[in-house]
C-alpha atoms as one frame of an Amber mdcrd trajectory, in Angstrom:
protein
 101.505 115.321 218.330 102.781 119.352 219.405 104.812 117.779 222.375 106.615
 115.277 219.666 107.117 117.712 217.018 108.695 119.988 220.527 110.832 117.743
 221.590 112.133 116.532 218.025 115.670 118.202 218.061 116.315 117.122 221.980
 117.149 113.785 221.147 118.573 111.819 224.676 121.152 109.646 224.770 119.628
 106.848 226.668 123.104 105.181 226.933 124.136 107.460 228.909 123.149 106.859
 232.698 122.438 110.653 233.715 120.536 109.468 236.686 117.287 108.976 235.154
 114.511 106.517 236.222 110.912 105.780 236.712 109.683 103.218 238.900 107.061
 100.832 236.617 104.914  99.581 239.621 103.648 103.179 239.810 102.759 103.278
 236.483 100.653 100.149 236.566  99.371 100.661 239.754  97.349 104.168 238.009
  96.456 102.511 235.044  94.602  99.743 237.805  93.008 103.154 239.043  92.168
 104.613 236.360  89.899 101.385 235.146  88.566 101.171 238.782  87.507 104.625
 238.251  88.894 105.420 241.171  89.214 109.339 240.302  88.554 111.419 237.432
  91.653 111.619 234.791  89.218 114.806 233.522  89.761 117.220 236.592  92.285
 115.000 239.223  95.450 113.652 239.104  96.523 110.466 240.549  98.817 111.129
 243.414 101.024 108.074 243.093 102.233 109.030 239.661 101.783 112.672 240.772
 104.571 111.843 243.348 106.591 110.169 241.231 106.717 112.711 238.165 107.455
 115.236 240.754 110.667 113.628 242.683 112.183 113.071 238.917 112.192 116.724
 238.308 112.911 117.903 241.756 115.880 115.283 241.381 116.557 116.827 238.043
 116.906 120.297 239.867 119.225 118.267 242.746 121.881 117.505 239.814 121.824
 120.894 238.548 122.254 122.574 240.978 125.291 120.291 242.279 128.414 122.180
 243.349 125.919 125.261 243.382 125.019 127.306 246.703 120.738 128.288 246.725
 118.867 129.472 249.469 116.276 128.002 250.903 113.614 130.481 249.610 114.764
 129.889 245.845 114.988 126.018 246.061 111.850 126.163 247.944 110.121 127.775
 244.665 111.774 125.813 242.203 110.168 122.647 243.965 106.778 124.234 243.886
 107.132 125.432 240.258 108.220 121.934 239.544 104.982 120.581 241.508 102.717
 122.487 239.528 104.510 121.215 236.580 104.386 117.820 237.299 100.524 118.078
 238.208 100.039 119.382 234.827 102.261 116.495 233.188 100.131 114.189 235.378
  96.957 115.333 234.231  97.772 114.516 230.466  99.235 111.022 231.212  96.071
 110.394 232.825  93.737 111.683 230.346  95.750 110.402 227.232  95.507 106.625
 229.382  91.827 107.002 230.378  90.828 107.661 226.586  91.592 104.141 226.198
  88.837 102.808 228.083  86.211 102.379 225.979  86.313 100.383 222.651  85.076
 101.562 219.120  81.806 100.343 219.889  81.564 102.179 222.924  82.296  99.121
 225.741  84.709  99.189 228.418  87.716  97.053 227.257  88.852  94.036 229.470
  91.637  95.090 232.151  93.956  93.005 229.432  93.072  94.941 226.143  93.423
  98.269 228.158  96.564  97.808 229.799  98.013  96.327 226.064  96.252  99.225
 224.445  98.273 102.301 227.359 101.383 100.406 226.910 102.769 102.755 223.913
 101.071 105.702 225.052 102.718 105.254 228.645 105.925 103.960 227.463 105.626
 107.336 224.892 105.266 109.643 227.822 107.571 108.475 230.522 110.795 106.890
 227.943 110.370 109.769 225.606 108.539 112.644 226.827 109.515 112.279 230.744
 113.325 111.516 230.140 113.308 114.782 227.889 112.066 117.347 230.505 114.631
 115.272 232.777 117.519 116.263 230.741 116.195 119.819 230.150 115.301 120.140
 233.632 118.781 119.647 234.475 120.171 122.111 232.138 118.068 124.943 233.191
 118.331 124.265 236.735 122.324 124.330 236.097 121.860 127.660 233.986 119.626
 129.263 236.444 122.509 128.308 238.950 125.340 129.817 236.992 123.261 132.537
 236.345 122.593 133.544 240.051 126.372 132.841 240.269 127.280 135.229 237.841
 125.038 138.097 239.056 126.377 137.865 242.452 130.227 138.136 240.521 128.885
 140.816 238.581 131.557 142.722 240.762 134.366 141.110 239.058 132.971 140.168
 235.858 130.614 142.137 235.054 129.297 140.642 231.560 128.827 137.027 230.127
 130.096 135.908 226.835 127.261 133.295 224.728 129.449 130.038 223.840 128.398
 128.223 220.548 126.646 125.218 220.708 128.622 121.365 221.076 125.691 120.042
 219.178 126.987 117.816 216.219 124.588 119.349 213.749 124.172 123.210 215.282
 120.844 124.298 215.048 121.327 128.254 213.119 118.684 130.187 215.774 121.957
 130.626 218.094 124.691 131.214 215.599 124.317 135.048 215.582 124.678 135.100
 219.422 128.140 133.194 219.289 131.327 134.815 221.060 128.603 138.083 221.736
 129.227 139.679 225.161 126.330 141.337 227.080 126.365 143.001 230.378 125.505
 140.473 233.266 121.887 142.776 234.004 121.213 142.993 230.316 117.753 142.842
 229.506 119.021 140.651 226.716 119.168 137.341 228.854 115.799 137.625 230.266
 114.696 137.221 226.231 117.355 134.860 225.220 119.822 132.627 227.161 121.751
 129.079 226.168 119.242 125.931 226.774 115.988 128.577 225.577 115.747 126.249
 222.807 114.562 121.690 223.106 118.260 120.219 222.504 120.216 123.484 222.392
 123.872 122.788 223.928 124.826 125.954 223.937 126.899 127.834 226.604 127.710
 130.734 228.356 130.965 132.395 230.578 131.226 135.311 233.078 133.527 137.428
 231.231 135.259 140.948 232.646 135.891 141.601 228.150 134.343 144.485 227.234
 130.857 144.002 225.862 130.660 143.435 221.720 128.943 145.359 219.096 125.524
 143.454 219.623 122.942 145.738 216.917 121.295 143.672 213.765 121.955 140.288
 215.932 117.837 139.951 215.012 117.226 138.321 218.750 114.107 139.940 218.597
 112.827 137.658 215.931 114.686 134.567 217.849 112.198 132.953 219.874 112.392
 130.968 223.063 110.858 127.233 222.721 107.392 127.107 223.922 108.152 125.914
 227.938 111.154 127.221 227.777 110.211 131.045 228.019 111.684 133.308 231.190
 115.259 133.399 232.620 114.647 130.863 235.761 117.354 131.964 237.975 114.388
 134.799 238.591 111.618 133.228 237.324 112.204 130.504 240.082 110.519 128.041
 236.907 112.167 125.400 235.102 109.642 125.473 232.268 107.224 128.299 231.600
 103.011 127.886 232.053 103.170 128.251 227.481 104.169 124.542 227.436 101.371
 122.305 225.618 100.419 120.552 229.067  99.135 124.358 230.264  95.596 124.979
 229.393  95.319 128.053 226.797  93.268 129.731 229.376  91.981 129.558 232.799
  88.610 128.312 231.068  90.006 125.888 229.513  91.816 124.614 232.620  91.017
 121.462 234.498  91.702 122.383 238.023  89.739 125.795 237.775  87.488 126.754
 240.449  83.669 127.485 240.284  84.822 131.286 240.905  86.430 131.254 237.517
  83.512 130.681 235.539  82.610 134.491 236.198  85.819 135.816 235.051  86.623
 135.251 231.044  88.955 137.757 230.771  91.429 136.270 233.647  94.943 136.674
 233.115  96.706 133.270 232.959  99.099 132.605 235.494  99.699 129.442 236.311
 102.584 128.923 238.825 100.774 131.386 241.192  97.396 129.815 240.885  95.367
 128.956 244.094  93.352 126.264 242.126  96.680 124.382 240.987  98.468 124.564
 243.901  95.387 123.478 245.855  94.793 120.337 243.360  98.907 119.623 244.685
  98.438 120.076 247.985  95.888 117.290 247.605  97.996 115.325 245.765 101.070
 115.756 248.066  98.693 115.001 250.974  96.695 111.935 249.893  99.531 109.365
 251.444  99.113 110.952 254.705  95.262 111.128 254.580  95.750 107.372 253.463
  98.070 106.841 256.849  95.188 108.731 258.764  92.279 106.213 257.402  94.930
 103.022 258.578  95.672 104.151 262.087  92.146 104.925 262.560  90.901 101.755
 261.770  93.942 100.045 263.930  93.093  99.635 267.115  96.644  99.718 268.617
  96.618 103.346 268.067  94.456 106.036 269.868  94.751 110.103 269.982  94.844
 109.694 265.894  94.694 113.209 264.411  94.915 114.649 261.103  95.836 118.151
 260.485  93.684 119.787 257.354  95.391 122.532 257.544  99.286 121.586 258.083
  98.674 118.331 256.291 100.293 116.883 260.003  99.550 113.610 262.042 100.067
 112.095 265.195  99.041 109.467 266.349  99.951 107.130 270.074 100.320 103.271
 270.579  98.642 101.695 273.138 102.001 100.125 274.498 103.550 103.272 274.573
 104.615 104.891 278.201 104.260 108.150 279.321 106.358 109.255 282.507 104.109
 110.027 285.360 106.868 111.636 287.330 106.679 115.398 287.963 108.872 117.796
 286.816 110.213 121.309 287.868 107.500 123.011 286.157 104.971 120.953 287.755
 103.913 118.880 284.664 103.917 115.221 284.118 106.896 114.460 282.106 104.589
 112.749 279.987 102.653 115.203 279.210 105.903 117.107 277.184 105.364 114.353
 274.849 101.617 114.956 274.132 102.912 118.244 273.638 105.349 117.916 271.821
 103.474 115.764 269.059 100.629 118.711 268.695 103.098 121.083 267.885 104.787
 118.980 265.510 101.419 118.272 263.599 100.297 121.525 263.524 103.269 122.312
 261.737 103.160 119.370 259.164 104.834 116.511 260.496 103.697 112.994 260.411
 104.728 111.883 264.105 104.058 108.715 265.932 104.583 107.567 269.444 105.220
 103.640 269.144 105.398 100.631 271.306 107.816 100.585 274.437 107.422  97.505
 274.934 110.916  95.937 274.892 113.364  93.353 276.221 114.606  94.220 280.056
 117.518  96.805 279.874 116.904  97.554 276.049 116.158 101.173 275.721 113.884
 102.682 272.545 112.868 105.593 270.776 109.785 107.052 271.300 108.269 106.502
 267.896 108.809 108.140 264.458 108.849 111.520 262.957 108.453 111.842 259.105
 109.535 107.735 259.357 112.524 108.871 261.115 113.194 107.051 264.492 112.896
 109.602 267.050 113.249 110.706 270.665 111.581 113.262 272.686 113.772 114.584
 275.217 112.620 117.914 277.691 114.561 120.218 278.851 114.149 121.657 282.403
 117.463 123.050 283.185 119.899 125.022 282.158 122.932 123.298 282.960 125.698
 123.426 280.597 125.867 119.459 279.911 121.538 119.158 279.598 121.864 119.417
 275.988 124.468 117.027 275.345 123.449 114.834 277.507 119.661 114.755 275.824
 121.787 113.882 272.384 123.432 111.304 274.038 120.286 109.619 275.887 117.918
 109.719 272.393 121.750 108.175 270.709 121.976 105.422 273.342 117.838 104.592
 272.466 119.100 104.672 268.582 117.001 107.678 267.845 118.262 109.151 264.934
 116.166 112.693 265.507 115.937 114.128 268.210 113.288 116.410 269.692 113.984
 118.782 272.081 110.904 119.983 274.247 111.287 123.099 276.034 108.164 124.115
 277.893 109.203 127.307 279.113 110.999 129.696 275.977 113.501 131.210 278.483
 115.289 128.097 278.837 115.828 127.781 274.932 118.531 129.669 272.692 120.494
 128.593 269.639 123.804 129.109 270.965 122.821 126.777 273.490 122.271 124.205
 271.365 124.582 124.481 269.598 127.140 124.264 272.533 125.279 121.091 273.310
 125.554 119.838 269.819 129.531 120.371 269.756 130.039 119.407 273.222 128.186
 115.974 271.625 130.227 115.584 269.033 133.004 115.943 270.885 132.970 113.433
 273.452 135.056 110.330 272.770 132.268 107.944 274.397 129.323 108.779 272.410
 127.394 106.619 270.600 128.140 105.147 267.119 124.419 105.299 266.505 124.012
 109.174 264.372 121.711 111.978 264.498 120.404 113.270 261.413 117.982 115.565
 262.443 117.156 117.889 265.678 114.155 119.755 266.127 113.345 121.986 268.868
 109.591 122.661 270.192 109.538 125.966 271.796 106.478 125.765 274.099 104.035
 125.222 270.921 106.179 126.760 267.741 108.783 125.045 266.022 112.161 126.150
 265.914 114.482 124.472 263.235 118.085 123.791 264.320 120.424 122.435 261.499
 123.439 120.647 262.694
């Protein structure tokens, strides 16, 4: 198979524990949908395994990028580079398993015969296959990260010096490159760089040595590993769209749209495709679309709304209590809440208001945010304790986000939230119960505070 003979020189140490695993119950649970027919392997994904392939590699990215600073913007494309990735890995688990449905005399095999018949093909893909992109996921996230690192250095070393290769047995593509120096913005790394290569162990060092003789090296004729193609710390992509799970072509691709069947001559580009990154979205989306269906159908739950296009949800339980008392801007304090919770699901949060019901004198959170016990708290003053004391009140109810609500924008400013915040944090008497997340509703936007 071209992905075997690919992979054949990164052989894994599976003794080592580098923070690889898969969880099995996923992987049965698909191969029950994929006999139910319950979606096409041909043109979908299954978004259970889907979800699944994707936190391994954005994990995978999380360990190689350890001890490294990214913004948010980069990290935020290297997780949707890795999502398109993932679908595309997804796709080919699913159609390799669903070929296995029908016998040689063209019957659907028992559940039994089917699952015994996946097992190698399934074990192939996630104990081989999977735990290889793992490992090589790492390494290029960690050379995209040294990378950035050296280019913002450039100032006080200004080159980088190619380190040979701790490999046992060496492959020889590399060898020329050895002890070479090239100039940090050297056109020369976005051709060739260490981990270019399945298995390659080489290295690389910021350097301020002068830069070496580097004519007849023959890196023109040295080739980067199909996948492996692009220098990622621009690229923003672990593994390039010429890997064997990429379709060819856009007509030959499985997520192309009815649009595409007019265009032959299409350039490829995968990572940037509206199709793909629709087919994720749907993926990505399907648990909360699932959640949607449940709370609809509960009948403890009312106001249930799904968001098409945020992906949000809110929904309220019928034992939940909102404050009739007026406040200074002549709203029901209740109201803030039902507010509050279309804001937040216009923007792509899965919020809840639960059950108040509760022992006498026990206080509790208003519901969940993201499955994060939460508290909505408005703001109507500017006092210089309001803010800390909302932290403390949603602490005492063992809310572990807050939400602050503030109807009117002139009330709101970071610095006075964050005065709030410290004043919190700093008062002897607060509760032991923590706050991992604020977020802040500005009449109807969203304004992300990080503590």
């Amino acid at each position: 198979m071209v992905v075997d003979r690919l992979y054949q020189q990164a052989v894994v140490d599976k003794s080592v524990d580098n923070g690889f695993s898969f969880d099995g119950d996923v992987l049965a649970a698909a191969l029950k949908r994929i006999y139910d027919r319950k979606y096409n392997p041909r043109t979908e994904i299954d978004a259970e395994l889907f979800e699944e392939v994707n936190r391994i590699f954005d994990t995978a990215t999380d360990v190689g990028f350890s001890g490294h600073e990214a913004s948010g913007d980069f990290m935020e494309q290297l997780r949707t580079s890795n999502a398109v990735f993932a679908a595309f890995k997804t796709h080919r688990m699913g159609r390799d398993m669903a070929a296995q449905l029908i016998d040689e005399n063209g019957e659907v095999k028992s559940f039994q015969q089917f699952r015994s018949d996946v097992e190698p093909i399934a074990s192939h893909h996630v104990d081989t296959w999977l735990r290889t992109e793992y490992d090589t996921a790492i390494k290029r996230a960690h050379r995209a990260a040294e990378m950035r690192q050296f280019m913002a250095e450039a100032d006080v070393f200004p080159n980088i010096r190619w380190l040979e290769s701790t490999a046992v047995n060496p492959r020889e593509s590399h060898m020329p490159f050895y002890d070479h120096v090239w100039p940090v913005d050297d056109p020369f790394w976005e051709e060739h760089k260490p981990g270019d290569e399945w298995g390659c162990q080489c290295g690389w060092e910021a350097t301020d040595d002068p830069v070496t003789d580097n004519t007849g090296l023959g890196g023109e004729r040295i080739k980067p590993s199909p996948g492996l193609d692009g220098n990622p710390a621009r690229t923003g992509q672990l593994f390039s769209d010429d890997h064997p799970y990429f379709p060819s072509d856009c007509s030959a691709c499985a997520f192309k749209g009815v649009q595409l069947t007019l265009f032959t001559n299409r350039t490829k580009d995968c990572y940037h495709c509206k199709n793909i990154l629709k087919a994720v979205q749907k993926a990505q989306r399907a648990p909360v679309v699932e959640e949607f269906k449940r709370l609809k159908a509960d009948p403890n739950y009312s106001e249930v709304k799904y968001d098409k296009k945020s992906g949000g949800l809110s929904a309220v339980h019928r034992e939940h209590n909102f404050d009739p008392v007026v406040g200074p801007f002549g709203i029901r304090r209740g109201e803030y809440e039902r507010r509050a919770i279309d804001a937040l699901r216009k923007s792509g949060y899965q919020v809840r208001l639960e059950s108040e019901r509760a022992a006498d004198g026990i206080k509790t959170p208003d519901g969940l945010l993201n499955g994060v016990t939460m508290d909505i708290k408005a703001v109507e003053s500017t006092g210089r304790w309001t803010i800390k004391n909302k932290f403390a009140a949603a602490c005492a109810q063992q809310a572990r986000c807050v939400v602050l609500y503030f109807h009117d924008r002139a009330i709101y400013s970071e610095e006075r939230i964050r005065n709030g915040w410290e004043l919190y944090l700093n008062d002897p008497a607060r509760h032991a119960q923590p706050i991992e997340k604020i977020v802040c509703v500005v009449e109807d936007t969203i304004e992300d505070f990080v503590p």
